[in-house]
Amino acid sequence: MSLLGDERPRRPLALPEALLAPSDLARCLTAMLWALDWSGGADDLLAALPHAKPEIDLTDLRNTLAVLGYPTRLERLRRGRLDPRLLPAILLPPGQPAAVVYANEQGQVLRLDGASGQAAPCAAEGLRGTLLLPVPLAEAAPRQNWFATLVRRFHGDLPALLGISGLMALLGLAVPAFTMAVFDTVIAGHSLATLPMLVLGVAAAVLMELSFRGIRQRALLRMGERLDRLVSNAVFTQLMSLPTALVERAGTASQVSRLRDFATIREFLTGSFAVAVLDLPFTLLVMLLMLALGGWIALVPLGTVLGFTLLFLVSRPALRRAIAGAARATQAREALAVEALEAVRTLKLAGAEERWIERYAAAAATA
């Protein structure tokens, strides 16, 4: 049974191969939009696709769907557990091409093979793999909570990241445990025969910790790639939805500066801050283990942590005011630079270069 012969009134979009290389994910993308009754055209789809990248991967597919208004989540499908109410969905079977699973008007479940582009009836209880499900957009207070809604799309990755961080924390204890074992067993007990086993054990632990660290970093970079795309589109969408009077109140340079500030969100959520948040729960666990093994000496790092926490709470109001002031000063400096470049001919004709240089120097010193 061909997908084009199904009773739906519209057909999936067909894009030139130079713009979207044929693949199972590419066919699933257009078929998924067709199954979702998406009303856009080829130009809208091309604008949402990654630039200068004909071949798309799973991340590109999810980004494109999110830009078009269909954020997705991954869910493991167990045999016989498919809920038809969740359809349409993209099925990612292990070791096989992706497929689109949807239901026709009679309620019959159909499966479109991404490799061949053909659809045929299938038994829902026989499907297995991972489902890519569209997530309904939150309708309540979309403007006020749009960023929180955007970040919540990644909550499914949090358990895996926390699990990796926990394993890294446990493996990180291998070096101090090795040191204790060397002093207590090898040196004090004169047992040189145990040293090779201890060395092999700590080497394996260090290698595993490094591999887990690389996996976590790649996961954070993947999240950053998606955030970089989604945040920029969401910010521009929110900007275009503002009232005209509110947008015109601020100059072009100021608006561009504010848009540029959102680029720091990617670094904030995928950089050292994200690593610190992931490691924080297990740092407390390590301190408890230090207290159990070392006794009262563990109170030294605990007291240091409490001291820094108290210092942060005391300096938080002043720090917040300083950060806000620095952000405003940076925006003013960049706005001044953009305005000067836009009106450079006028400034030269008026002989006002020196005055604007002084203004920019003052703004740069404040920032």
Coordinates of C-alpha atoms in Angstrom, one line a residue:
M1 CA 0.0 0.0 0.0
S2 CA 1.5 3.3 -1.0
L3 CA 1.4 6.3 1.3
L4 CA 0.3 8.5 -1.6
G5 CA -2.7 6.2 -2.1
D6 CA -4.0 6.7 1.4
E7 CA -7.3 8.5 1.9
R8 CA -5.8 11.7 3.3
P9 CA -6.5 14.6 1.1
R10 CA -2.9 16.0 0.9
R11 CA 0.4 14.4 -0.1
P12 CA 3.8 14.7 1.7
L13 CA 6.1 17.5 0.4
A14 CA 8.7 16.5 -2.2
L15 CA 11.9 18.5 -2.0
P16 CA 14.8 18.5 -4.5
E17 CA 17.6 16.0 -3.6
A18 CA 20.1 18.9 -3.6
L19 CA 18.3 20.5 -0.7
L20 CA 17.2 17.4 1.2
A21 CA 19.1 14.1 0.5
P22 CA 16.8 11.1 0.3
S23 CA 17.1 9.0 3.5
D24 CA 14.8 7.2 5.9
L25 CA 14.8 10.2 8.3
A26 CA 14.1 12.7 5.4
R27 CA 11.1 10.6 4.3
C28 CA 9.9 10.3 7.8
L29 CA 10.2 14.1 8.3
T30 CA 7.9 14.9 5.3
A31 CA 5.6 12.0 6.1
M32 CA 5.3 13.1 9.8
L33 CA 4.3 16.6 8.8
W34 CA 1.8 15.1 6.4
A35 CA 0.4 12.9 9.2
L36 CA 0.2 15.9 11.5
D37 CA -1.9 17.8 9.0
W38 CA 0.8 20.5 8.8
S39 CA -0.4 23.3 6.5
G40 CA 2.9 24.8 5.5
G41 CA 4.6 24.7 2.2
A42 CA 8.0 23.8 0.8
D43 CA 9.5 27.2 1.5
D44 CA 8.5 26.9 5.2
L45 CA 10.1 23.5 5.5
L46 CA 13.3 24.7 3.8
A47 CA 13.5 27.6 6.1
A48 CA 13.3 25.3 9.1
L49 CA 15.9 22.8 7.8
P50 CA 19.6 23.2 8.8
H51 CA 21.4 25.5 6.4
A52 CA 23.7 23.9 3.8
K53 CA 23.3 20.4 5.2
P54 CA 21.3 18.2 2.8
E55 CA 21.7 15.0 4.9
I56 CA 19.9 15.3 8.2
D57 CA 20.3 13.2 11.4
L58 CA 18.0 12.6 14.3
T59 CA 18.9 15.9 16.0
D60 CA 18.3 17.9 12.8
L61 CA 14.9 16.2 12.4
R62 CA 13.8 17.1 16.0
N63 CA 15.1 20.6 15.5
T64 CA 13.1 21.0 12.3
L65 CA 9.9 19.7 13.8
A66 CA 10.4 22.0 16.9
V67 CA 10.9 25.1 14.7
L68 CA 7.7 24.2 12.8
G69 CA 5.8 24.0 16.0
Y70 CA 6.0 20.3 16.9
P71 CA 8.5 19.7 19.8
T72 CA 9.1 16.0 20.4
R73 CA 10.2 13.6 23.1
L74 CA 11.7 10.1 23.0
E75 CA 10.0 7.2 24.6
R76 CA 11.0 3.6 24.7
L77 CA 8.3 1.3 23.2
R78 CA 7.9 -2.1 24.6
R79 CA 6.2 -4.8 22.6
G80 CA 2.5 -4.6 22.9
R81 CA 2.5 -1.2 24.7
L82 CA 1.7 1.1 21.8
D83 CA -1.1 3.5 22.6
P84 CA -2.9 4.6 19.4
R85 CA -3.8 7.9 21.0
L86 CA -0.2 8.9 20.8
L87 CA 0.0 8.6 17.0
P88 CA 1.3 9.8 14.7
A89 CA 4.9 9.1 15.8
I90 CA 8.3 8.2 14.3
L91 CA 9.5 4.7 15.1
L92 CA 13.2 4.1 15.5
P93 CA 13.6 0.3 15.5
P94 CA 17.0 -1.0 16.5
G95 CA 19.1 -1.8 13.5
Q96 CA 16.4 -0.9 11.0
P97 CA 15.4 2.3 9.0
A98 CA 13.1 4.7 10.8
A99 CA 9.4 4.6 10.1
V100 CA 6.2 6.7 10.6
V101 CA 3.4 5.0 12.5
Y102 CA 0.0 6.6 12.1
A103 CA -3.7 5.7 12.1
N104 CA -6.1 6.3 9.2
E105 CA -9.7 7.5 9.4
Q106 CA -10.9 4.0 10.1
G107 CA -8.5 3.7 13.1
Q108 CA -6.3 1.2 11.3
V109 CA -2.6 1.5 12.3
L110 CA -0.3 1.9 9.3
R111 CA 3.5 1.9 9.2
L112 CA 5.4 3.9 6.5
D113 CA 8.9 2.4 5.9
G114 CA 11.4 5.3 5.7
A115 CA 13.6 3.3 3.4
S116 CA 11.1 2.5 0.7
G117 CA 8.5 5.2 1.3
Q118 CA 5.7 2.6 1.3
A119 CA 3.0 2.3 3.9
A120 CA 1.2 -0.9 5.0
P121 CA -1.0 -2.0 7.8
C122 CA 0.8 -3.3 10.8
A123 CA 0.1 -5.0 14.2
A124 CA 0.6 -2.4 16.9
E125 CA 1.5 -5.1 19.4
G126 CA 4.4 -6.2 17.3
L127 CA 6.2 -2.9 17.1
R128 CA 9.3 -2.3 19.2
G129 CA 12.1 0.4 19.4
T130 CA 12.0 4.0 20.4
L131 CA 9.2 6.4 19.6
L132 CA 9.6 10.0 18.7
L133 CA 6.4 11.6 19.9
P134 CA 5.1 15.1 19.3
V135 CA 4.6 17.0 22.5
P136 CA 1.5 19.3 22.8
L137 CA 2.5 22.9 23.2
A138 CA 1.6 24.5 26.5
E139 CA -1.4 26.9 25.9
A140 CA -1.4 28.6 29.2
A141 CA 0.6 31.8 29.4
P142 CA 2.8 31.1 26.4
R143 CA 4.6 34.4 26.5
Q144 CA 5.4 34.4 30.2
N145 CA 6.6 30.8 30.3
W146 CA 8.0 30.3 26.8
F147 CA 11.6 29.8 27.9
A148 CA 10.7 27.4 30.7
T149 CA 8.7 25.4 28.3
L150 CA 11.6 25.3 25.9
V151 CA 14.0 24.1 28.6
R152 CA 11.6 21.4 29.8
R153 CA 12.0 19.7 26.5
F154 CA 15.3 18.3 27.7
H155 CA 14.0 16.9 31.0
G156 CA 14.2 13.4 29.5
D157 CA 18.0 13.7 29.2
L158 CA 18.4 14.6 32.9
P159 CA 18.2 11.1 34.5
A160 CA 20.9 9.7 32.1
L161 CA 23.2 12.7 32.8
L162 CA 22.7 12.3 36.5
G163 CA 23.4 8.6 36.3
I164 CA 26.7 9.3 34.4
S165 CA 27.7 11.9 36.9
G166 CA 27.0 9.5 39.7
L167 CA 29.2 6.8 38.1
M168 CA 31.9 9.4 37.6
A169 CA 31.8 10.4 41.3
L170 CA 32.1 6.8 42.4
L171 CA 35.0 6.1 39.9
G172 CA 36.6 9.3 41.1
L173 CA 37.0 7.7 44.5
A174 CA 39.3 5.1 43.0
V175 CA 42.5 7.2 43.3
P176 CA 42.1 8.1 47.1
A177 CA 41.0 4.5 47.7
F178 CA 44.2 3.3 45.9
T179 CA 46.3 5.6 48.0
M180 CA 44.8 4.3 51.2
A181 CA 45.2 0.7 50.1
V182 CA 48.9 1.3 49.2
F183 CA 49.7 2.7 52.6
D184 CA 47.5 0.3 54.6
T185 CA 48.1 -2.9 52.7
V186 CA 51.3 -2.7 50.5
I187 CA 53.5 -0.6 52.8
A188 CA 52.2 -1.4 56.3
G189 CA 51.3 -5.0 55.5
H190 CA 54.4 -5.6 53.4
S191 CA 52.2 -7.2 50.7
L192 CA 53.8 -6.3 47.4
A193 CA 51.9 -9.0 45.6
T194 CA 48.7 -6.9 45.8
L195 CA 50.2 -3.8 44.2
P196 CA 49.8 -5.0 40.5
M197 CA 46.1 -5.7 41.1
L198 CA 45.6 -2.3 42.7
V199 CA 47.4 -0.6 39.9
L200 CA 45.2 -2.4 37.3
G201 CA 42.1 -1.6 39.2
V202 CA 42.8 2.1 39.6
A203 CA 43.9 2.4 35.9
A204 CA 40.6 0.8 34.8
A205 CA 38.7 3.1 37.0
V206 CA 40.4 6.2 35.6
L207 CA 39.9 5.1 32.0
M208 CA 36.2 4.4 32.7
E209 CA 35.9 7.8 34.4
L210 CA 37.4 9.5 31.3
S211 CA 35.1 7.7 28.9
F212 CA 32.0 8.6 31.0
R213 CA 33.3 12.2 31.0
G214 CA 33.5 12.2 27.2
I215 CA 30.0 10.7 26.9
R216 CA 28.6 13.4 29.2
Q217 CA 30.3 16.2 27.3
R218 CA 29.0 14.9 24.0
A219 CA 25.5 14.8 25.5
L220 CA 25.8 18.4 26.7
L221 CA 27.1 19.5 23.3
R222 CA 24.2 17.9 21.6
M223 CA 21.8 19.7 24.0
G224 CA 23.7 22.9 23.3
E225 CA 23.3 22.4 19.6
R226 CA 19.5 22.0 19.9
L227 CA 19.3 25.0 22.3
D228 CA 21.3 27.2 20.0
R229 CA 18.7 26.6 17.2
L230 CA 15.5 26.6 19.3
V231 CA 16.3 29.6 21.5
S232 CA 17.2 31.8 18.6
N233 CA 13.9 30.9 16.8
A234 CA 11.9 31.3 20.0
V235 CA 13.4 34.6 20.8
F236 CA 12.7 36.0 17.4
T237 CA 9.1 34.6 17.5
Q238 CA 8.5 36.3 20.8
L239 CA 10.0 39.6 19.5
M240 CA 7.7 39.5 16.4
S241 CA 4.7 38.8 18.7
L242 CA 5.2 42.0 20.7
P243 CA 3.1 45.0 20.1
T244 CA 4.4 47.4 17.5
A245 CA 4.6 50.3 19.9
L246 CA 6.7 48.3 22.3
V247 CA 9.2 47.2 19.6
E248 CA 9.6 50.6 18.1
R249 CA 10.2 52.1 21.6
A250 CA 13.7 50.6 21.5
G251 CA 16.2 51.3 18.7
T252 CA 17.5 48.7 16.3
A253 CA 20.9 48.5 17.9
S254 CA 19.3 47.9 21.3
Q255 CA 17.2 45.1 20.0
V256 CA 20.2 43.5 18.2
S257 CA 22.2 43.7 21.4
R258 CA 19.4 41.9 23.4
L259 CA 19.2 39.2 20.8
R260 CA 23.0 38.7 21.0
D261 CA 22.7 38.3 24.8
F262 CA 20.7 35.2 24.4
A263 CA 23.7 33.5 22.8
T264 CA 25.1 33.2 26.3
I265 CA 22.2 30.9 27.3
R266 CA 23.9 28.0 25.4
E267 CA 27.1 28.5 27.3
F268 CA 25.3 28.9 30.6
L269 CA 23.2 25.7 30.2
T270 CA 25.9 23.5 28.7
G271 CA 29.2 24.8 30.2
S272 CA 30.7 24.7 33.6
F273 CA 27.5 25.6 35.3
A274 CA 25.7 22.6 34.0
V275 CA 28.6 20.3 35.0
A276 CA 28.6 21.8 38.5
V277 CA 24.8 21.3 38.9
L278 CA 25.2 17.6 37.7
D279 CA 28.1 17.0 40.1
L280 CA 26.6 18.8 43.2
P281 CA 24.4 15.9 44.5
F282 CA 27.3 13.4 44.3
T283 CA 29.7 15.9 45.8
L284 CA 27.6 15.7 48.9
L285 CA 27.8 11.9 48.7
V286 CA 31.6 12.0 48.5
M287 CA 31.7 14.2 51.5
L288 CA 29.6 11.7 53.5
L289 CA 32.0 9.0 52.5
M290 CA 34.9 11.1 53.6
L291 CA 33.1 11.6 56.9
A292 CA 32.7 7.8 57.2
L293 CA 36.3 7.0 56.3
G294 CA 38.2 9.9 57.6
G295 CA 36.2 11.0 60.7
W296 CA 36.2 14.6 61.8
I297 CA 38.7 15.6 59.2
A298 CA 35.8 15.7 56.7
L299 CA 34.5 18.7 58.6
V300 CA 37.2 20.8 56.9
P301 CA 35.8 20.7 53.4
L302 CA 32.2 20.8 54.9
G303 CA 33.1 24.0 56.8
T304 CA 34.6 25.5 53.6
V305 CA 31.4 24.8 51.7
L306 CA 29.2 26.3 54.4
G307 CA 31.5 29.4 54.4
F308 CA 31.2 29.9 50.7
T309 CA 27.5 29.4 50.8
L310 CA 27.1 32.0 53.5
L311 CA 29.4 34.4 51.6
F312 CA 27.2 33.9 48.5
L313 CA 24.0 34.6 50.4
V314 CA 25.4 37.8 51.9
S315 CA 26.8 39.1 48.6
R316 CA 23.9 38.0 46.4
P317 CA 22.0 41.3 46.3
A318 CA 25.1 43.4 45.5
L319 CA 26.2 40.8 43.0
R320 CA 22.8 40.8 41.3
R321 CA 22.9 44.7 41.0
A322 CA 26.4 44.6 39.6
I323 CA 25.5 42.0 37.0
A324 CA 22.4 43.9 35.9
G325 CA 24.4 47.1 35.7
A326 CA 27.1 45.5 33.7
A327 CA 24.5 44.0 31.3
R328 CA 22.9 47.4 30.7
A329 CA 26.3 49.1 30.2
T330 CA 27.3 46.4 27.7
Q331 CA 24.0 46.9 25.8
A332 CA 24.5 50.6 25.7
R333 CA 28.1 50.3 24.4
E334 CA 27.0 47.9 21.6
A335 CA 24.0 50.0 20.7
L336 CA 26.3 53.1 20.4
A337 CA 28.7 51.2 18.1
V338 CA 25.8 50.0 15.8
E339 CA 24.3 53.5 15.7
A340 CA 27.7 55.0 14.8
L341 CA 28.3 52.5 12.0
E342 CA 24.8 53.1 10.6
A343 CA 25.3 56.9 10.5
V344 CA 29.1 57.0 9.8
R345 CA 28.6 59.3 6.7
T346 CA 26.5 61.7 8.7
L347 CA 29.1 61.8 11.5
K348 CA 31.9 62.5 9.1
L349 CA 30.0 65.3 7.4
A350 CA 29.1 66.9 10.7
G351 CA 32.7 66.5 12.0
A352 CA 31.4 64.7 15.1
E353 CA 33.9 61.8 15.1
E354 CA 35.8 63.0 18.2
R355 CA 32.7 63.5 20.2
W356 CA 31.4 60.0 19.3
I357 CA 34.8 58.4 20.1
E358 CA 34.6 60.0 23.5
R359 CA 31.1 58.7 24.0
Y360 CA 32.1 55.2 23.0
A361 CA 35.2 55.4 25.3
A362 CA 33.0 56.4 28.2
A363 CA 30.5 53.6 27.5
A364 CA 33.3 51.1 27.1
A365 CA 34.8 52.2 30.5
T366 CA 31.4 51.8 32.2
A367 CA 30.9 48.3 30.7

